[in-house]
Amino acid sequence: DAALPGFAVRDRYQSIVDSGGCSLELDKQFAHGQRKGHERTAFDLSRAVAKRETLGGGGSSEMTLPACPKDALAFLYFLRRELAQGRLPPAQTVYFGAPYQVRLEYGGTQAVRVIEERVEADRLAVVVKGPASEVRFEVFFARDAARTLVLARVPFPMGVFSMELVR
């Protein structure tokens, strides 16, 4: 949840994965100002196909999948596990409605302020390229055992927004 004067942002995502971390379902609900939507992507691993449906009267589409597809939330947890093992995942397709190519670049360790506290964090530059867009942003993961995401800096048309983890 976030808000600007006269513009509320409320997103809710739920991901279901199998024991290997491969996506089975992604449910995505959002409200950005007056724009609202609800869609679900079901991943059929046996057929290597995902079906994306817009709920509430929208359409549907199918796309082919790699052996172990990851939706955006599944990828975030996968990334945290990889960072904890000292690895940075290679560029890959991540599903968030449409397929997106995600590339990560390690930017070193730096101290960041999160809720008035200094945290040593690993900085990653993220490049996300979709069917009709490309966005670059920064994420910072604490150097704790869980590799907790503590800060994200994302460009929007109104400027760069920093989002801090609130525990």
CSV table of N, CA and C in Angstrom, one decimal:
chain,number,residue,atom,x,y,z
A,1,ASP,N,0.8,-1.2,0.0
A,1,ASP,CA,0.0,0.0,0.0
A,1,ASP,C,0.9,1.2,0.0
A,2,ALA,N,0.5,2.2,-0.8
A,2,ALA,CA,1.2,3.5,-0.8
A,2,ALA,C,0.2,4.6,-1.2
A,3,ALA,N,0.5,5.8,-1.0
A,3,ALA,CA,-0.4,6.9,-1.3
A,3,ALA,C,0.4,8.2,-1.6
A,4,LEU,N,-0.1,8.9,-2.5
A,4,LEU,CA,0.3,10.3,-2.8
A,4,LEU,C,-1.0,11.1,-2.6
A,5,PRO,N,-0.9,12.4,-2.5
A,5,PRO,CA,-2.1,13.2,-2.4
A,5,PRO,C,-3.0,12.9,-3.6
A,6,GLY,N,-4.2,12.4,-3.4
A,6,GLY,CA,-5.2,12.1,-4.4
A,6,GLY,C,-4.9,10.9,-5.3
A,7,PHE,N,-3.9,10.1,-4.9
A,7,PHE,CA,-3.6,8.9,-5.7
A,7,PHE,C,-3.2,7.8,-4.8
A,8,ALA,N,-4.0,6.8,-4.6
A,8,ALA,CA,-3.7,5.6,-3.8
A,8,ALA,C,-3.2,4.5,-4.6
A,9,VAL,N,-2.3,3.7,-4.1
A,9,VAL,CA,-1.7,2.5,-4.7
A,9,VAL,C,-1.9,1.4,-3.8
A,10,ARG,N,-2.6,0.3,-4.2
A,10,ARG,CA,-2.8,-0.8,-3.4
A,10,ARG,C,-2.6,-2.1,-4.3
A,11,ASP,N,-1.6,-2.8,-4.0
A,11,ASP,CA,-1.3,-4.0,-4.8
A,11,ASP,C,-1.3,-5.2,-3.8
A,12,ARG,N,-1.8,-6.4,-4.3
A,12,ARG,CA,-1.8,-7.6,-3.6
A,12,ARG,C,-1.4,-8.7,-4.5
A,13,TYR,N,-0.4,-9.5,-4.2
A,13,TYR,CA,0.1,-10.6,-5.0
A,13,TYR,C,0.2,-11.8,-4.2
A,14,GLN,N,-0.2,-12.9,-4.8
A,14,GLN,CA,-0.1,-14.2,-4.1
A,14,GLN,C,0.5,-15.2,-5.1
A,15,SER,N,1.6,-15.9,-4.7
A,15,SER,CA,2.3,-16.9,-5.5
A,15,SER,C,2.2,-18.2,-4.9
A,16,ILE,N,2.0,-19.2,-5.7
A,16,ILE,CA,2.1,-20.6,-5.2
A,16,ILE,C,3.1,-21.3,-6.1
A,17,VAL,N,4.1,-22.0,-5.4
A,17,VAL,CA,5.2,-22.7,-6.1
A,17,VAL,C,5.2,-24.1,-5.6
A,18,ASP,N,5.9,-25.0,-6.4
A,18,ASP,CA,6.1,-26.3,-6.0
A,18,ASP,C,7.3,-26.4,-5.1
A,19,SER,N,7.7,-27.6,-4.7
A,19,SER,CA,8.8,-27.8,-3.8
A,19,SER,C,10.2,-27.4,-4.4
A,20,GLY,N,10.2,-27.3,-5.7
A,20,GLY,CA,11.5,-26.9,-6.4
A,20,GLY,C,11.5,-25.4,-6.7
A,21,GLY,N,10.5,-24.7,-6.2
A,21,GLY,CA,10.4,-23.2,-6.5
A,21,GLY,C,9.9,-22.8,-7.8
A,22,CYS,N,9.3,-23.8,-8.5
A,22,CYS,CA,8.7,-23.5,-9.9
A,22,CYS,C,7.3,-23.0,-9.6
A,23,SER,N,6.9,-22.0,-10.4
A,23,SER,CA,5.6,-21.4,-10.2
A,23,SER,C,4.4,-22.3,-10.6
A,24,LEU,N,3.4,-22.3,-9.8
A,24,LEU,CA,2.2,-23.0,-10.2
A,24,LEU,C,1.0,-22.0,-10.4
A,25,GLU,N,1.0,-20.9,-9.7
A,25,GLU,CA,-0.1,-19.9,-9.8
A,25,GLU,C,0.4,-18.5,-9.3
A,26,LEU,N,0.0,-17.5,-10.0
A,26,LEU,CA,0.2,-16.1,-9.5
A,26,LEU,C,-1.1,-15.4,-9.6
A,27,ASP,N,-1.5,-14.8,-8.5
A,27,ASP,CA,-2.8,-14.0,-8.4
A,27,ASP,C,-2.4,-12.6,-8.2
A,28,LYS,N,-2.8,-11.7,-9.0
A,28,LYS,CA,-2.4,-10.3,-9.0
A,28,LYS,C,-3.6,-9.4,-9.0
A,29,GLN,N,-3.7,-8.6,-7.9
A,29,GLN,CA,-4.8,-7.6,-7.8
A,29,GLN,C,-4.2,-6.2,-7.6
A,30,PHE,N,-4.7,-5.2,-8.2
A,30,PHE,CA,-4.1,-3.9,-8.0
A,30,PHE,C,-5.1,-2.8,-8.2
A,31,ALA,N,-4.9,-1.7,-7.5
A,31,ALA,CA,-5.7,-0.5,-7.7
A,31,ALA,C,-4.6,0.7,-7.7
A,32,HIS,N,-4.5,1.3,-8.8
A,32,HIS,CA,-3.6,2.5,-8.9
A,32,HIS,C,-4.5,3.7,-9.3
A,33,GLY,N,-4.8,4.5,-8.3
A,33,GLY,CA,-5.8,5.5,-8.5
A,33,GLY,C,-7.1,4.9,-8.9
A,34,GLN,N,-7.7,5.3,-10.0
A,34,GLN,CA,-9.0,4.8,-10.4
A,34,GLN,C,-8.8,3.5,-11.2
A,35,ARG,N,-7.6,3.2,-11.7
A,35,ARG,CA,-7.4,2.0,-12.5
A,35,ARG,C,-7.2,0.7,-11.6
A,36,LYS,N,-8.1,-0.3,-11.9
A,36,LYS,CA,-8.1,-1.5,-11.0
A,36,LYS,C,-8.1,-2.7,-11.9
A,37,GLY,N,-7.5,-3.8,-11.4
A,37,GLY,CA,-7.5,-5.0,-12.2
A,37,GLY,C,-7.2,-6.2,-11.3
A,38,HIS,N,-7.6,-7.4,-11.8
A,38,HIS,CA,-7.4,-8.6,-11.1
A,38,HIS,C,-7.1,-9.7,-12.2
A,39,GLU,N,-6.0,-10.3,-12.1
A,39,GLU,CA,-5.6,-11.4,-13.1
A,39,GLU,C,-5.0,-12.5,-12.4
A,40,ARG,N,-5.1,-13.7,-13.0
A,40,ARG,CA,-4.5,-14.9,-12.5
A,40,ARG,C,-3.8,-15.6,-13.6
A,41,THR,N,-2.5,-16.1,-13.3
A,41,THR,CA,-1.8,-16.9,-14.2
A,41,THR,C,-1.6,-18.3,-13.6
A,42,ALA,N,-2.1,-19.3,-14.3
A,42,ALA,CA,-1.9,-20.7,-13.9
A,42,ALA,C,-0.8,-21.3,-14.7
A,43,PHE,N,0.2,-21.9,-14.1
A,43,PHE,CA,1.3,-22.5,-14.8
A,43,PHE,C,1.1,-24.0,-14.8
A,44,ASP,N,1.0,-24.6,-16.0
A,44,ASP,CA,0.8,-26.0,-16.2
A,44,ASP,C,2.2,-26.6,-16.6
A,45,LEU,N,2.9,-27.0,-15.6
A,45,LEU,CA,4.3,-27.5,-15.8
A,45,LEU,C,4.4,-28.7,-16.7
A,46,SER,N,3.4,-29.6,-16.6
A,46,SER,CA,3.4,-30.8,-17.4
A,46,SER,C,3.3,-30.5,-18.9
A,47,ARG,N,2.5,-29.5,-19.2
A,47,ARG,CA,2.3,-29.1,-20.6
A,47,ARG,C,3.3,-27.9,-21.0
A,48,ALA,N,4.0,-27.3,-20.1
A,48,ALA,CA,4.9,-26.2,-20.3
A,48,ALA,C,4.1,-25.0,-20.9
A,49,VAL,N,3.0,-24.7,-20.3
A,49,VAL,CA,2.1,-23.7,-20.8
A,49,VAL,C,1.5,-22.9,-19.6
A,50,ALA,N,1.5,-21.6,-19.7
A,50,ALA,CA,0.8,-20.8,-18.7
A,50,ALA,C,-0.4,-20.2,-19.3
A,51,LYS,N,-1.5,-20.1,-18.5
A,51,LYS,CA,-2.7,-19.5,-19.0
A,51,LYS,C,-3.0,-18.3,-18.1
A,52,ARG,N,-3.0,-17.1,-18.7
A,52,ARG,CA,-3.2,-15.9,-18.0
A,52,ARG,C,-4.7,-15.4,-18.2
A,53,GLU,N,-5.4,-15.2,-17.1
A,53,GLU,CA,-6.8,-14.7,-17.3
A,53,GLU,C,-7.0,-13.4,-16.5
A,54,THR,N,-7.7,-12.5,-17.2
A,54,THR,CA,-8.1,-11.3,-16.6
A,54,THR,C,-9.5,-11.5,-16.0
A,55,LEU,N,-9.6,-11.5,-14.6
A,55,LEU,CA,-10.9,-11.8,-14.0
A,55,LEU,C,-11.8,-10.6,-14.0
A,56,GLY,N,-13.1,-10.9,-13.9
A,56,GLY,CA,-14.1,-9.8,-13.9
A,56,GLY,C,-14.5,-9.4,-15.3
A,57,GLY,N,-14.4,-10.3,-16.3
A,57,GLY,CA,-14.9,-10.0,-17.6
A,57,GLY,C,-13.8,-9.7,-18.7
A,58,GLY,N,-12.6,-10.0,-18.3
A,58,GLY,CA,-11.5,-9.8,-19.3
A,58,GLY,C,-11.2,-11.1,-20.1
A,59,GLY,N,-10.2,-11.0,-20.9
A,59,GLY,CA,-9.8,-12.1,-21.7
A,59,GLY,C,-8.8,-13.0,-21.1
A,60,SER,N,-8.2,-13.9,-22.0
A,60,SER,CA,-7.2,-14.8,-21.5
A,60,SER,C,-6.2,-15.1,-22.6
A,61,SER,N,-5.0,-15.5,-22.3
A,61,SER,CA,-4.0,-15.8,-23.2
A,61,SER,C,-3.1,-17.0,-22.7
A,62,GLU,N,-2.4,-17.6,-23.6
A,62,GLU,CA,-1.5,-18.7,-23.2
A,62,GLU,C,-0.1,-18.4,-23.7
A,63,MET,N,0.9,-18.9,-22.9
A,63,MET,CA,2.3,-18.7,-23.3
A,63,MET,C,3.1,-19.9,-23.0
A,64,THR,N,4.1,-20.2,-23.8
A,64,THR,CA,4.9,-21.4,-23.5
A,64,THR,C,5.9,-21.1,-22.4
A,65,LEU,N,6.4,-22.1,-21.7
A,65,LEU,CA,7.2,-21.9,-20.5
A,65,LEU,C,8.5,-22.7,-20.6
A,66,PRO,N,9.5,-22.3,-19.9
A,66,PRO,CA,10.7,-23.1,-19.7
A,66,PRO,C,10.4,-24.2,-18.6
A,67,ALA,N,11.4,-25.0,-18.4
A,67,ALA,CA,11.2,-26.2,-17.4
A,67,ALA,C,10.8,-25.7,-16.1
A,68,CYS,N,11.3,-24.7,-15.5
A,68,CYS,CA,10.9,-24.3,-14.1
A,68,CYS,C,10.7,-22.8,-14.1
A,69,PRO,N,9.5,-22.3,-14.6
A,69,PRO,CA,9.2,-20.9,-14.6
A,69,PRO,C,9.0,-20.3,-13.3
A,70,LYS,N,9.4,-19.0,-13.2
A,70,LYS,CA,9.2,-18.3,-11.9
A,70,LYS,C,8.4,-17.0,-12.2
A,71,ASP,N,7.4,-16.8,-11.4
A,71,ASP,CA,6.7,-15.6,-11.4
A,71,ASP,C,7.5,-14.6,-10.6
A,72,ALA,N,7.1,-13.3,-10.5
A,72,ALA,CA,7.9,-12.3,-9.9
A,72,ALA,C,8.2,-12.6,-8.4
A,73,LEU,N,7.2,-13.0,-7.6
A,73,LEU,CA,7.4,-13.3,-6.2
A,73,LEU,C,8.3,-14.5,-6.0
A,74,ALA,N,8.0,-15.6,-6.8
A,74,ALA,CA,8.9,-16.8,-6.7
A,74,ALA,C,10.3,-16.4,-7.1
A,75,PHE,N,10.5,-15.5,-8.0
A,75,PHE,CA,11.9,-15.1,-8.4
A,75,PHE,C,12.5,-14.3,-7.3
A,76,LEU,N,11.8,-13.5,-6.6
A,76,LEU,CA,12.3,-12.7,-5.4
A,76,LEU,C,12.9,-13.7,-4.4
A,77,TYR,N,12.1,-14.7,-4.0
A,77,TYR,CA,12.6,-15.7,-3.0
A,77,TYR,C,13.8,-16.5,-3.5
A,78,PHE,N,13.7,-16.8,-4.8
A,78,PHE,CA,14.9,-17.5,-5.4
A,78,PHE,C,16.1,-16.6,-5.4
A,79,LEU,N,16.0,-15.4,-5.7
A,79,LEU,CA,17.1,-14.4,-5.7
A,79,LEU,C,17.7,-14.3,-4.3
A,80,ARG,N,16.8,-14.2,-3.3
A,80,ARG,CA,17.3,-14.1,-1.9
A,80,ARG,C,18.1,-15.4,-1.5
A,81,ARG,N,17.6,-16.6,-1.9
A,81,ARG,CA,18.4,-17.8,-1.6
A,81,ARG,C,19.7,-17.8,-2.3
A,82,GLU,N,19.7,-17.4,-3.6
A,82,GLU,CA,21.0,-17.3,-4.4
A,82,GLU,C,22.0,-16.3,-3.7
A,83,LEU,N,21.5,-15.2,-3.3
A,83,LEU,CA,22.4,-14.2,-2.7
A,83,LEU,C,23.0,-14.7,-1.4
A,84,ALA,N,22.2,-15.5,-0.6
A,84,ALA,CA,22.6,-16.1,0.6
A,84,ALA,C,23.7,-17.1,0.3
A,85,GLN,N,23.7,-17.7,-0.8
A,85,GLN,CA,24.8,-18.6,-1.2
A,85,GLN,C,26.0,-18.0,-2.0
A,86,GLY,N,25.9,-16.6,-2.0
A,86,GLY,CA,27.0,-15.9,-2.7
A,86,GLY,C,26.9,-15.9,-4.2
A,87,ARG,N,25.7,-16.2,-4.7
A,87,ARG,CA,25.6,-16.2,-6.2
A,87,ARG,C,24.6,-15.2,-6.7
A,88,LEU,N,24.8,-14.7,-7.9
A,88,LEU,CA,23.8,-13.8,-8.6
A,88,LEU,C,23.2,-14.6,-9.8
A,89,PRO,N,21.9,-14.8,-9.8
A,89,PRO,CA,21.3,-15.6,-10.9
A,89,PRO,C,21.6,-14.9,-12.3
A,90,PRO,N,21.7,-15.7,-13.3
A,90,PRO,CA,21.8,-15.2,-14.6
A,90,PRO,C,20.5,-14.6,-15.1
A,91,ALA,N,20.6,-13.8,-16.2
A,91,ALA,CA,19.4,-13.2,-16.8
A,91,ALA,C,18.4,-14.3,-17.1
A,92,GLN,N,17.2,-14.0,-16.9
A,92,GLN,CA,16.1,-15.0,-17.2
A,92,GLN,C,14.8,-14.4,-17.3
A,93,THR,N,13.8,-15.2,-17.8
A,93,THR,CA,12.4,-14.8,-18.0
A,93,THR,C,11.7,-14.9,-16.6
A,94,VAL,N,11.0,-13.9,-16.3
A,94,VAL,CA,10.2,-13.8,-15.1
A,94,VAL,C,8.8,-13.5,-15.5
A,95,TYR,N,7.8,-14.1,-14.9
A,95,TYR,CA,6.4,-13.9,-15.4
A,95,TYR,C,5.6,-13.0,-14.3
A,96,PHE,N,5.0,-12.0,-14.9
A,96,PHE,CA,4.2,-11.1,-14.0
A,96,PHE,C,3.1,-10.6,-14.9
A,97,GLY,N,2.2,-11.5,-15.3
A,97,GLY,CA,1.3,-11.2,-16.3
A,97,GLY,C,1.9,-11.6,-17.7
A,98,ALA,N,2.7,-10.8,-18.2
A,98,ALA,CA,3.5,-11.1,-19.4
A,98,ALA,C,4.9,-11.6,-19.0
A,99,PRO,N,5.6,-12.2,-19.9
A,99,PRO,CA,7.0,-12.6,-19.6
A,99,PRO,C,7.9,-11.4,-19.7
A,100,TYR,N,8.8,-11.3,-18.8
A,100,TYR,CA,9.8,-10.2,-18.7
A,100,TYR,C,11.2,-10.7,-18.6
A,101,GLN,N,12.1,-10.2,-19.3
A,101,GLN,CA,13.5,-10.5,-19.2
A,101,GLN,C,14.1,-9.7,-18.1
A,102,VAL,N,14.7,-10.4,-17.1
A,102,VAL,CA,15.2,-9.7,-15.9
A,102,VAL,C,16.7,-10.0,-15.9
A,103,ARG,N,17.5,-8.9,-15.8
A,103,ARG,CA,18.9,-9.0,-15.7
A,103,ARG,C,19.4,-8.2,-14.4
A,104,LEU,N,20.3,-8.8,-13.7
A,104,LEU,CA,20.8,-8.2,-12.4
A,104,LEU,C,22.2,-7.9,-12.5
A,105,GLU,N,22.6,-6.7,-11.9
A,105,GLU,CA,24.0,-6.4,-11.9
A,105,GLU,C,24.4,-6.0,-10.4
A,106,TYR,N,25.4,-6.7,-9.9
A,106,TYR,CA,25.9,-6.4,-8.5
A,106,TYR,C,26.6,-5.1,-8.5
A,107,GLY,N,26.2,-4.3,-7.5
A,107,GLY,CA,26.7,-2.9,-7.3
A,107,GLY,C,27.5,-2.8,-6.1
A,108,GLY,N,27.9,-3.9,-5.4
A,108,GLY,CA,28.7,-3.7,-4.2
A,108,GLY,C,27.8,-3.6,-2.9
A,109,THR,N,28.6,-3.5,-1.8
A,109,THR,CA,27.9,-3.3,-0.5
A,109,THR,C,28.0,-1.8,-0.2
A,110,GLN,N,26.9,-1.4,0.4
A,110,GLN,CA,26.9,0.0,0.9
A,110,GLN,C,25.9,0.2,2.1
A,111,ALA,N,26.1,1.2,2.9
A,111,ALA,CA,25.3,1.4,4.0
A,111,ALA,C,24.1,2.3,3.5
A,112,VAL,N,22.9,1.9,3.8
A,112,VAL,CA,21.7,2.6,3.4
A,112,VAL,C,20.9,2.9,4.7
A,113,ARG,N,20.1,4.0,4.7
A,113,ARG,CA,19.3,4.3,5.8
A,113,ARG,C,17.9,3.8,5.6
A,114,VAL,N,17.4,3.0,6.5
A,114,VAL,CA,16.1,2.4,6.5
A,114,VAL,C,15.4,2.7,7.8
A,115,ILE,N,14.4,3.5,7.8
A,115,ILE,CA,13.7,3.9,9.0
A,115,ILE,C,14.7,4.4,10.1
A,116,GLU,N,15.5,5.3,9.7
A,116,GLU,CA,16.4,6.0,10.6
A,116,GLU,C,17.5,5.1,11.1
A,117,GLU,N,17.7,3.9,10.5
A,117,GLU,CA,18.8,3.0,11.0
A,117,GLU,C,19.7,2.7,9.8
A,118,ARG,N,21.0,2.7,10.0
A,118,ARG,CA,22.0,2.3,9.0
A,118,ARG,C,22.0,0.8,8.8
A,119,VAL,N,21.9,0.3,7.6
A,119,VAL,CA,21.9,-1.1,7.3
A,119,VAL,C,23.0,-1.4,6.2
A,120,GLU,N,23.9,-2.3,6.4
A,120,GLU,CA,24.8,-2.7,5.4
A,120,GLU,C,24.0,-3.6,4.4
A,121,ALA,N,24.0,-3.2,3.2
A,121,ALA,CA,23.2,-3.9,2.2
A,121,ALA,C,23.9,-4.1,0.9
A,122,ASP,N,23.6,-5.2,0.2
A,122,ASP,CA,24.1,-5.4,-1.2
A,122,ASP,C,23.2,-4.7,-2.2
A,123,ARG,N,23.8,-3.9,-3.1
A,123,ARG,CA,23.0,-3.1,-4.0
A,123,ARG,C,23.0,-3.9,-5.3
A,124,LEU,N,21.8,-4.1,-5.9
A,124,LEU,CA,21.6,-4.7,-7.2
A,124,LEU,C,20.9,-3.7,-8.1
A,125,ALA,N,21.5,-3.5,-9.3
A,125,ALA,CA,20.8,-2.8,-10.4
A,125,ALA,C,20.0,-3.8,-11.1
A,126,VAL,N,18.7,-3.6,-11.4
A,126,VAL,CA,17.8,-4.5,-12.0
A,126,VAL,C,17.3,-3.9,-13.3
A,127,VAL,N,17.4,-4.6,-14.4
A,127,VAL,CA,16.9,-4.2,-15.7
A,127,VAL,C,15.8,-5.2,-16.1
A,128,VAL,N,14.6,-4.7,-16.3
A,128,VAL,CA,13.4,-5.5,-16.6
A,128,VAL,C,12.9,-5.1,-18.0
A,129,LYS,N,12.9,-6.0,-18.9
A,129,LYS,CA,12.5,-5.6,-20.3
A,129,LYS,C,11.3,-6.5,-20.6
A,130,GLY,N,10.2,-5.8,-20.9
A,130,GLY,CA,8.9,-6.5,-21.2
A,130,GLY,C,8.6,-6.3,-22.7
A,131,PRO,N,7.4,-6.8,-23.1
A,131,PRO,CA,6.9,-6.7,-24.5
A,131,PRO,C,6.9,-5.3,-25.0
A,132,ALA,N,6.6,-4.3,-24.1
A,132,ALA,CA,6.4,-2.9,-24.6
A,132,ALA,C,7.1,-1.9,-23.7
A,133,SER,N,8.0,-2.4,-22.8
A,133,SER,CA,8.6,-1.5,-21.9
A,133,SER,C,10.0,-2.0,-21.4
A,134,GLU,N,10.8,-1.1,-20.8
A,134,GLU,CA,12.0,-1.4,-20.2
A,134,GLU,C,12.2,-0.5,-19.0
A,135,VAL,N,12.4,-1.0,-17.8
A,135,VAL,CA,12.6,-0.2,-16.6
A,135,VAL,C,13.9,-0.7,-15.9
A,136,ARG,N,14.6,0.3,-15.3
A,136,ARG,CA,15.8,0.1,-14.5
A,136,ARG,C,15.5,0.6,-13.1
A,137,PHE,N,15.9,-0.2,-12.1
A,137,PHE,CA,15.7,0.3,-10.7
A,137,PHE,C,16.8,-0.4,-9.9
A,138,GLU,N,16.8,0.0,-8.6
A,138,GLU,CA,17.8,-0.5,-7.6
A,138,GLU,C,17.1,-1.2,-6.5
A,139,VAL,N,17.7,-2.3,-6.0
A,139,VAL,CA,17.2,-2.9,-4.8
A,139,VAL,C,18.3,-3.2,-3.9
A,140,PHE,N,18.0,-3.2,-2.6
A,140,PHE,CA,19.1,-3.4,-1.6
A,140,PHE,C,18.6,-4.5,-0.7
A,141,PHE,N,19.5,-5.5,-0.5
A,141,PHE,CA,19.2,-6.6,0.3
A,141,PHE,C,20.2,-6.6,1.5
A,142,ALA,N,19.6,-6.7,2.7
A,142,ALA,CA,20.4,-6.7,4.0
A,142,ALA,C,21.4,-7.9,3.9
A,143,ARG,N,22.5,-7.8,4.6
A,143,ARG,CA,23.5,-8.9,4.6
A,143,ARG,C,23.2,-9.9,5.7
A,144,ASP,N,21.9,-10.0,6.1
A,144,ASP,CA,21.5,-10.9,7.1
A,144,ASP,C,21.3,-12.3,6.5
A,145,ALA,N,21.1,-13.3,7.3
A,145,ALA,CA,21.0,-14.7,6.7
A,145,ALA,C,19.9,-14.9,5.7
A,146,ALA,N,18.8,-14.1,5.9
A,146,ALA,CA,17.6,-14.2,5.0
A,146,ALA,C,17.7,-13.3,3.8
A,147,ARG,N,18.7,-12.5,3.7
A,147,ARG,CA,18.9,-11.5,2.6
A,147,ARG,C,17.6,-10.7,2.4
A,148,THR,N,17.2,-10.1,3.5
A,148,THR,CA,15.9,-9.3,3.5
A,148,THR,C,16.0,-8.1,2.6
A,149,LEU,N,15.0,-8.0,1.7
A,149,LEU,CA,14.9,-6.8,0.9
A,149,LEU,C,14.5,-5.6,1.8
A,150,VAL,N,15.4,-4.6,1.8
A,150,VAL,CA,15.2,-3.5,2.8
A,150,VAL,C,14.9,-2.2,2.1
A,151,LEU,N,15.2,-2.1,0.8
A,151,LEU,CA,15.0,-0.8,0.1
A,151,LEU,C,14.9,-1.0,-1.4
A,152,ALA,N,14.0,-0.3,-2.1
A,152,ALA,CA,13.9,-0.3,-3.5
A,152,ALA,C,13.8,1.1,-4.0
A,153,ARG,N,14.5,1.5,-5.0
A,153,ARG,CA,14.4,2.8,-5.6
A,153,ARG,C,13.9,2.6,-7.0
A,154,VAL,N,12.7,3.1,-7.3
A,154,VAL,CA,12.0,2.8,-8.6
A,154,VAL,C,11.6,4.1,-9.3
A,155,PRO,N,12.0,4.3,-10.6
A,155,PRO,CA,11.5,5.5,-11.3
A,155,PRO,C,10.1,5.4,-11.7
A,156,PHE,N,9.4,6.5,-11.5
A,156,PHE,CA,8.0,6.7,-11.9
A,156,PHE,C,7.9,8.0,-12.7
A,157,PRO,N,6.9,8.2,-13.5
A,157,PRO,CA,6.8,9.5,-14.2
A,157,PRO,C,6.9,10.7,-13.3
A,158,MET,N,6.5,10.6,-12.0
A,158,MET,CA,6.6,11.7,-11.1
A,158,MET,C,7.9,11.9,-10.4
A,159,GLY,N,8.8,10.9,-10.6
A,159,GLY,CA,10.1,11.0,-10.0
A,159,GLY,C,10.5,9.6,-9.5
A,160,VAL,N,11.7,9.5,-8.8
A,160,VAL,CA,12.2,8.3,-8.3
A,160,VAL,C,11.6,8.1,-6.9
A,161,PHE,N,11.0,7.0,-6.6
A,161,PHE,CA,10.4,6.7,-5.3
A,161,PHE,C,11.2,5.7,-4.6
A,162,SER,N,11.5,5.9,-3.3
A,162,SER,CA,12.2,5.0,-2.5
A,162,SER,C,11.1,4.3,-1.6
A,163,MET,N,11.2,3.0,-1.6
A,163,MET,CA,10.3,2.2,-0.7
A,163,MET,C,11.1,1.4,0.3
A,164,GLU,N,10.8,1.6,1.5
A,164,GLU,CA,11.6,1.0,2.6
A,164,GLU,C,10.8,-0.1,3.2
A,165,LEU,N,11.5,-1.2,3.7
A,165,LEU,CA,10.8,-2.3,4.4
A,165,LEU,C,10.4,-1.8,5.7
A,166,VAL,N,9.1,-2.0,6.1
A,166,VAL,CA,8.6,-1.7,7.4
A,166,VAL,C,8.3,-3.0,8.1
A,167,ARG,N,9.0,-3.3,9.2
A,167,ARG,CA,8.8,-4.6,9.9
A,167,ARG,C,7.8,-4.5,11.0
